[in-house]
């Protein structure tokens, strides 16, 4: 429980750093990668914040077909709720997966 609470707090803190990361990327003329997106709207927001790429981690664990769905359905949104339950499966014999939505 404490581990989950810590990870949730850390995730919230990292989201607050997104604008800072985007400004560093712009100042250094680097390609930047933003994370935490789970819908076409949030992907677009990351791109307008100055990121060149959108990192998909947890969202792909919940929805492996997310890129195809996002391209086909403009209002698409992942089922991922950013609960971090997938963290507990990192060392699982089944491999890392989303325990809420995985078919495993």
PDB file of C-alpha atoms in Angstrom, residues 20 37-38 50 59 93 95:
ATOM      1  CA  UNK A  20      10.153  22.452 -17.178  1.00  0.00           C
ATOM      2  CA  UNK A  37      -0.565  10.594 -22.172  1.00  0.00           C
ATOM      3  CA  UNK A  38      -3.442   8.213 -22.664  1.00  0.00           C
ATOM      4  CA  UNK A  50       7.176  21.145 -27.180  1.00  0.00           C
ATOM      5  CA  UNK A  59      -0.970   2.737 -21.693  1.00  0.00           C
ATOM      6  CA  UNK A  93       6.627 -15.142 -14.477  1.00  0.00           C
ATOM      7  CA  UNK A  95       6.119 -10.703 -17.613  1.00  0.00           C
TER       8      UNK A  95
END
